[in-house]
Coordinates of C-alpha atoms and ligand atoms in Angstrom, one line a residue:
X2 CA 103.2 113.4 148.2
X3 CA 106.2 111.8 149.7
X4 CA 107.2 108.2 148.9
X5 CA 106.3 107.3 152.5
X6 CA 102.7 108.3 151.9
X7 CA 102.4 105.5 149.3
X8 CA 100.2 102.6 150.5
X9 CA 101.9 99.7 152.2
X10 CA 102.3 96.7 149.9
X11 CA 103.4 93.1 149.8
X12 CA 105.9 94.0 147.1
X13 CA 109.0 96.2 147.1
X14 CA 109.0 99.5 145.2
X15 CA 112.7 99.6 144.0
X16 CA 112.4 103.2 143.1
X17 CA 111.1 104.4 146.4
X18 CA 114.4 105.1 148.1
X19 CA 115.6 107.4 145.2
X20 CA 112.2 109.1 144.9
X21 CA 113.0 112.4 146.5
X22 CA 110.5 114.2 144.3
X23 CA 107.7 112.1 145.8
X24 CA 106.2 111.2 142.4
X25 CA 105.4 107.9 140.8
X26 CA 104.5 107.1 137.2
X27 CA 101.2 105.4 136.3
X28 CA 99.4 104.5 133.1
X29 CA 96.2 106.5 133.1
X30 CA 95.0 105.6 129.7
X31 CA 95.6 102.9 127.0
X32 CA 94.5 102.6 123.5
X33 CA 95.2 100.5 120.4
X34 CA 94.5 100.7 116.7
X35 CA 94.8 98.0 114.0
X36 CA 94.1 98.5 110.3
X37 CA 90.9 97.1 108.9
X38 CA 92.4 94.8 106.2
X39 CA 92.9 91.2 107.4
X40 CA 95.4 88.9 105.8
X41 CA 94.7 85.3 106.7
X42 CA 96.9 82.2 106.4
X43 CA 94.7 81.1 103.6
X44 CA 95.6 84.4 101.8
X45 CA 99.3 83.7 102.3
X46 CA 98.9 80.2 100.9
X47 CA 98.1 81.9 97.6
X48 CA 101.1 84.2 97.8
X49 CA 104.0 81.9 98.9
X50 CA 104.7 78.2 99.3
X51 CA 103.3 77.8 102.8
X52 CA 100.2 76.3 104.6
X53 CA 97.9 77.3 107.4
X54 CA 99.0 74.1 109.2
X55 CA 102.7 75.2 109.0
X56 CA 102.1 78.7 110.2
X57 CA 99.7 77.7 112.9
X58 CA 101.9 74.9 114.4
X59 CA 105.2 76.9 114.2
X60 CA 103.9 80.3 115.3
X61 CA 100.3 80.2 116.5
X62 CA 99.4 83.0 114.0
X63 CA 96.1 82.7 112.1
X64 CA 95.8 86.2 110.7
X65 CA 97.4 89.7 110.7
X66 CA 96.3 93.2 109.8
X67 CA 97.7 95.2 106.9
X68 CA 97.7 99.0 106.7
X69 CA 96.3 100.6 103.5
X70 CA 98.8 102.1 101.0
X71 CA 97.8 105.6 102.2
X72 CA 97.8 104.7 105.9
X73 CA 101.2 105.2 107.6
X74 CA 102.8 104.5 110.9
X75 CA 101.8 108.0 112.2
X76 CA 98.2 107.3 111.3
X77 CA 98.2 104.0 113.2
X78 CA 99.8 105.8 116.1
X79 CA 97.2 108.6 116.0
X80 CA 94.4 106.0 116.2
X81 CA 95.9 104.4 119.3
X82 CA 96.9 107.8 120.9
X83 CA 93.4 109.3 120.6
X84 CA 91.9 106.3 122.5
X85 CA 94.6 106.5 125.3
X86 CA 94.0 110.2 125.7
X87 CA 90.3 109.7 125.9
X88 CA 90.6 107.1 128.6
X89 CA 93.0 109.3 130.6
X90 CA 90.8 112.3 130.1
X91 CA 93.7 114.3 128.7
X92 CA 93.4 116.7 125.8
X93 CA 96.0 117.2 123.1
X94 CA 96.8 120.6 124.5
X95 CA 97.8 119.0 127.9
X96 CA 100.4 116.6 126.5
X97 CA 103.9 117.7 127.4
X98 CA 105.9 115.0 125.5
X99 CA 105.3 112.4 122.8
X100 CA 107.6 109.4 122.4
X101 CA 107.1 107.0 119.5
X102 CA 108.8 103.6 119.4
X103 CA 109.0 102.4 115.9
X104 CA 111.3 100.7 113.3
X105 CA 109.1 101.8 110.4
X106 CA 108.9 105.6 110.7
X107 CA 106.9 107.4 108.0
X108 CA 110.3 108.6 106.8
X109 CA 113.8 108.8 108.3
X110 CA 113.1 112.3 109.4
X111 CA 111.2 114.2 110.7
X112 CA 110.4 111.8 113.5
X113 CA 107.0 110.0 113.5
X114 CA 106.5 111.6 116.9
X115 CA 106.4 115.0 115.2
X116 CA 104.0 113.8 112.6
X117 CA 101.8 112.3 115.3
X118 CA 102.0 115.6 117.2
X119 CA 100.5 117.4 114.1
X120 CA 97.9 114.7 113.6
X121 CA 96.5 114.9 117.1
X122 CA 97.1 118.7 117.6
X123 CA 99.4 118.4 120.6
X124 CA 101.1 121.6 119.8
X125 CA 102.7 122.2 123.2
X126 CA 104.4 118.7 123.2
X127 CA 108.1 118.0 122.6
X128 CA 108.3 114.9 120.4
X129 CA 110.9 112.3 119.4
X130 CA 111.2 108.7 118.3
X131 CA 113.2 105.9 119.8
X132 CA 114.3 102.7 118.1
X133 CA 114.6 99.5 120.0
X134 CA 112.6 97.3 117.6
X135 CA 110.1 95.0 119.3
X136 CA 111.4 96.1 122.7
X137 CA 110.6 99.8 122.0
X138 CA 107.5 100.1 124.1
X139 CA 109.2 99.2 127.3
X140 CA 112.3 101.3 126.5
X141 CA 109.9 104.3 125.8
X142 CA 107.9 103.7 129.0
X143 CA 111.1 103.7 131.0
X144 CA 112.3 107.0 129.4
X145 CA 108.9 108.6 129.9
X146 CA 108.8 107.7 133.6
X147 CA 112.0 109.6 134.2
X148 CA 110.3 112.8 133.0
X149 CA 107.3 112.2 135.2
X150 CA 109.1 111.2 138.4
X151 CA 111.5 114.2 138.0
X152 CA 108.5 116.6 137.7
X153 CA 109.8 117.7 134.3
X154 CA 106.5 116.8 132.7
X155 CA 103.0 115.8 133.8
X156 CA 101.5 114.2 130.7
X157 CA 103.6 111.9 128.5
X158 CA 102.2 110.0 125.6
X159 CA 104.1 106.8 124.7
X160 CA 103.2 105.0 121.5
X161 CA 104.5 101.8 119.9
X162 CA 103.6 101.7 116.2
X163 CA 104.8 99.8 113.2
X164 CA 103.8 99.3 109.6
X165 CA 106.0 96.2 109.1
X166 CA 104.2 95.3 105.9
X167 CA 106.3 98.1 104.4
X168 CA 109.6 96.3 105.0
X169 CA 108.5 92.7 104.6
X170 CA 109.5 90.8 101.5
X171 CA 106.2 89.3 100.5
X172 CA 108.0 86.6 98.5
X173 CA 110.0 85.3 101.4
X174 CA 108.0 82.7 103.3
X175 CA 110.5 82.6 106.1
X176 CA 109.5 86.0 107.2
X177 CA 106.3 87.3 105.5
X178 CA 104.0 85.0 107.5
X179 CA 105.2 86.4 110.9
X180 CA 104.4 90.1 110.8
X181 CA 101.6 92.6 110.8
X182 CA 100.7 96.3 111.3
X183 CA 99.3 98.1 114.3
X184 CA 99.8 100.6 117.2
X185 CA 99.3 100.8 120.9
X186 CA 99.5 103.8 123.2
X187 CA 99.7 104.7 126.9
X188 CA 99.2 108.1 128.6
X189 CA 101.5 108.4 131.6
X190 CA 101.0 110.6 134.6
X191 CA 101.7 110.8 138.3
X192 CA 98.7 109.2 140.0
X193 CA 98.8 109.9 143.8
X194 CA 98.8 106.8 146.1
X195 CA 99.7 104.5 143.2
X196 CA 103.1 102.8 142.7
X197 CA 102.6 102.6 138.9
X198 CA 105.7 101.5 136.9
X199 CA 107.7 99.8 139.6
X200 CA 110.7 98.8 137.6
X201 CA 111.8 98.3 134.0
X202 CA 114.7 96.1 133.0
X203 CA 116.3 97.0 129.7
X204 CA 119.1 95.1 127.9
X205 CA 120.9 95.0 124.6
X206 CA 123.6 92.9 122.8
X207 CA 124.9 94.6 119.6
X208 CA 127.1 91.6 118.9
X209 CA 123.9 89.8 117.8
X210 CA 122.7 92.6 115.5
X211 CA 123.0 90.4 112.5
X212 CA 120.2 88.0 113.6
X213 CA 117.5 90.5 112.6
X214 CA 118.1 93.6 110.6
X215 CA 117.4 95.6 107.5
X216 CA 120.6 96.3 105.5
X217 CA 119.3 99.0 103.1
X218 CA 118.0 102.5 103.6
X219 CA 120.5 103.9 106.2
X220 CA 123.8 105.7 105.8
X221 CA 125.6 102.3 105.3
X222 CA 123.6 101.4 102.3
X223 CA 121.5 104.3 100.9
X224 CA 118.8 103.5 98.4
X225 CA 120.1 102.9 94.8
X226 CA 118.5 101.1 91.9
X227 CA 120.8 98.2 92.7
X228 CA 120.1 98.1 96.4
X229 CA 116.4 98.0 95.7
X230 CA 116.8 95.3 93.0
X231 CA 118.9 93.2 95.5
X232 CA 116.1 93.4 98.1
X233 CA 118.3 95.2 100.7
X234 CA 115.3 97.2 101.9
X235 CA 113.6 94.2 103.3
X236 CA 113.8 92.8 106.8
X237 CA 116.3 89.8 107.2
X238 CA 116.1 87.3 110.0
X239 CA 117.9 84.1 111.3
X240 CA 114.7 82.6 112.7
X241 CA 116.1 79.7 114.8
X242 CA 118.8 81.7 116.5
X243 CA 116.4 84.6 117.1
X244 CA 114.0 82.2 118.7
X245 CA 116.6 80.8 121.2
X246 CA 117.9 84.2 122.1
X247 CA 114.3 85.5 122.6
X248 CA 113.4 82.8 125.1
X249 CA 116.5 83.2 127.2
X250 CA 116.6 87.0 127.2
X251 CA 112.8 87.3 128.0
X252 CA 113.2 84.8 130.8
X253 CA 116.2 86.5 132.4
X254 CA 114.7 90.0 132.1
X255 CA 111.4 88.9 133.7
X256 CA 113.2 87.2 136.6
X257 CA 115.3 90.3 137.2
X258 CA 112.3 92.6 137.2
X259 CA 110.5 90.4 139.7
X260 CA 113.6 90.0 141.9
X261 CA 113.9 93.8 142.1
X262 CA 110.2 93.9 143.4
X263 CA 110.8 90.9 145.7
X264 CA 107.8 89.1 144.2
X265 CA 107.4 85.7 142.6
X266 CA 105.3 84.8 139.6
X267 CA 102.2 83.9 141.6
X268 CA 101.8 87.6 142.5
X269 CA 101.5 88.6 138.8
X270 CA 97.9 88.9 137.7
X271 CA 98.6 89.1 134.0
X272 CA 101.8 88.5 132.0
X273 CA 102.0 90.3 128.7
X274 CA 104.8 89.0 126.6
X275 CA 105.9 90.3 123.2
X276 CA 103.5 88.6 120.7
X277 CA 106.0 87.2 118.2
X278 CA 105.3 83.5 118.3
X279 CA 103.1 81.4 120.5
X280 CA 105.9 78.9 121.1
X281 CA 108.2 81.6 122.4
X282 CA 105.4 82.8 124.7
X283 CA 104.7 79.3 126.0
X284 CA 108.4 78.5 126.5
X285 CA 108.9 81.7 128.5
X286 CA 105.7 81.1 130.5
X287 CA 106.7 77.5 131.4
X288 CA 110.2 78.5 132.5
X289 CA 108.8 81.3 134.7
X290 CA 106.4 78.7 136.3
X291 CA 103.4 80.7 135.1
X292 CA 99.9 79.2 134.8
X293 CA 98.5 79.3 131.3
X294 CA 95.7 81.7 132.4
X295 CA 98.3 84.3 133.6
X296 CA 99.6 84.7 130.0
X297 CA 97.9 87.2 127.7
X298 CA 97.9 86.0 124.1
X299 CA 96.6 87.7 120.9
X300 CA 99.3 86.7 118.5
X301 CA 96.8 84.6 116.5
X302 CA 94.9 87.8 115.5
X303 CA 97.8 90.2 114.7
X304 CA 101.1 88.3 114.3
X305 CA 104.2 90.2 115.4
X306 CA 103.5 94.0 115.3
X307 CA 107.0 94.8 116.8
X308 CA 106.9 97.9 119.0
X309 CA 103.1 97.9 119.0
X310 CA 102.8 94.3 120.2
X311 CA 102.7 94.5 124.0
X312 CA 101.0 97.9 123.8
X313 CA 98.1 96.4 121.8
X314 CA 98.0 93.4 124.1
X315 CA 98.0 95.7 127.2
X316 CA 95.0 97.6 125.8
X317 CA 93.1 94.5 125.1
X318 CA 93.9 93.0 128.5
X319 CA 92.5 96.1 130.2
X320 CA 89.4 96.3 127.9
X321 CA 88.6 92.7 128.5
X322 CA 88.7 93.1 132.3
X323 CA 91.8 90.8 132.7
X324 CA 93.5 93.6 134.7
X325 CA 92.0 95.6 137.5
X326 CA 93.3 98.6 139.5
X327 CA 95.9 97.4 142.0
X328 CA 96.9 94.2 140.1
X329 CA 100.5 93.6 139.3
X330 CA 101.3 93.0 135.7
X331 CA 104.5 91.9 133.9
X332 CA 105.4 93.1 130.4
X333 CA 108.2 91.1 128.7
X334 CA 109.8 92.1 125.4
X335 CA 112.5 91.1 122.9
X336 CA 113.6 92.4 119.6
X337 CA 116.2 93.3 117.0
X338 CA 119.4 94.8 118.3
X339 CA 119.3 92.5 120.1
X340 CA 117.3 94.2 122.7
X341 CA 115.1 93.0 125.5
X342 CA 113.2 94.2 128.6
X343 CA 110.7 93.5 131.3
X344 CA 108.5 95.8 133.4
X345 CA 106.5 95.3 136.6
X346 CA 103.5 97.7 136.9
X347 CA 101.0 98.1 139.7
X348 CA 97.9 98.9 137.6
Ligands
ACO8 N1 105.9 77.8 105.3 C1 106.3 76.6 105.1 N2 107.6 76.2 105.3 C2 108.4 77.2 105.8 C3 108.0 78.5 106.0 C4 106.6 78.8 105.7 N3 106.1 80.0 105.9 N4 109.0 79.2 106.5 C5 110.1 78.4 106.6 N5 109.7 77.2 106.2 C6 110.5 76.0 106.1 C7 112.0 76.3 106.1 O1 112.4 76.6 104.8 C8 112.6 75.0 106.6 O2 112.6 74.1 105.5 P1 113.9 73.1 105.3 O3 113.9 72.3 106.5 O4 113.5 72.4 104.1 O5 115.0 74.0 105.2 C9 111.5 74.4 107.5 O6 110.3 75.2 107.2 C10 111.8 74.5 109.0 O7 112.2 75.8 109.3 P2 112.7 76.1 110.8 O8 113.6 77.3 110.7 O9 113.3 74.9 111.4 O10 111.4 76.4 111.6 P3 111.2 76.9 113.0 O11 110.5 75.8 113.8 O12 112.5 77.4 113.6 O13 110.2 78.1 112.9 C11 110.2 80.5 112.9 C12 110.6 79.2 112.1 C13 108.7 80.5 113.0 C14 110.7 81.7 112.0 C15 110.8 80.5 114.3 O14 112.2 80.2 114.2 C16 110.6 81.8 115.0 O15 109.6 82.2 115.3 N6 111.7 82.5 115.2 C17 111.7 83.8 116.0 C18 111.2 84.9 115.0 C19 110.9 86.1 115.8 O16 110.3 86.1 116.8 N7 111.3 87.2 115.2 C20 111.0 88.5 115.7 C21 111.8 89.0 116.8 S1 111.3 90.5 117.4 C22 111.6 91.9 116.3 O17 112.3 92.7 116.7 C23 110.9 92.0 115.0

């Protein structure tokens, strides 16, 4: 299929003029998985000096899911991946490549993607992880689409998965109320006559890496009895500055993605922002001129699940019928790094 055989549209496909291979990249299947255990705001009131009222008004979060002690990021990823494969009608044997976006890999190496490959039996697949914190799912989608459009691979599995409960300090009320565990997956293929992933904006600013980080566990600060006693293996965050940067970066990325496709916000059927905080979602939505019913929100159920966040939301939006074939959707992400991104997809 040549790009000129794609259906005429009222939006621009920014990739069409470079698409000499005549392929596009579509999401054929989505899936998500969250652990069974629910941690409510009332539970947190018994753990730290906080209140349901504070958490709800500052973040919109009511509860989050926690993985069991013997349930790891690769297990969460496998739960989501199996559903995405089923929806796409793709067997494990058919998968060419697995990309897992995570900041909480089962271990530093091997990659969680390799562990996932074993769990689902995708023995033909190449596998690697990427790390762009909460922006990881869009970064991974954009990497995956290069392999599909270049005809290198036909079936690419992209998973955002995080077990943030493993790096949260459960005595720090500033952070522990915000995060949860989960995974979301997408199976990407060339779907003839569909534009699919129209564009993805990716950005980063390493000068702001100290706003959100985990000091211990890497080559800079390997684990010692002292580093563990000092709590260096927990996530650290400057909440207020992160908030401000998130709103600005998400807004700019979303505007750039829509500009590339020559569309305005009214053309978007469903906006799926990173689910970190309801106030961030509303601030970005307002500045984009979006109507409240365009925004997909599930932060009240899961808190911030990092790389899994927009992937879980995408799966729930599809399952609930909010998105139909041919609709334009806008994903917007932001995370540690700092990193950010936005993608416009013809569903
Ligand atoms: N319960 C009760 N009080 C609390 C809690 C809590 N859980 N946490 C903080 N407080 C207190 C603070 O100590 C502070 O008290 P003080 O005034 O006596 O010092 C007070 O509440 C106000 O704190 P603020 O920082 O002003 O609260 P703010 O309105 O900024 O909300 C929040 C804090 C929710 C953390 C917000 O800043 C936020 O959401 N920031 C962005 C976080 C985020 O999205 N991070 C993830 C990025 S993506 C990734 O890659 C993981």
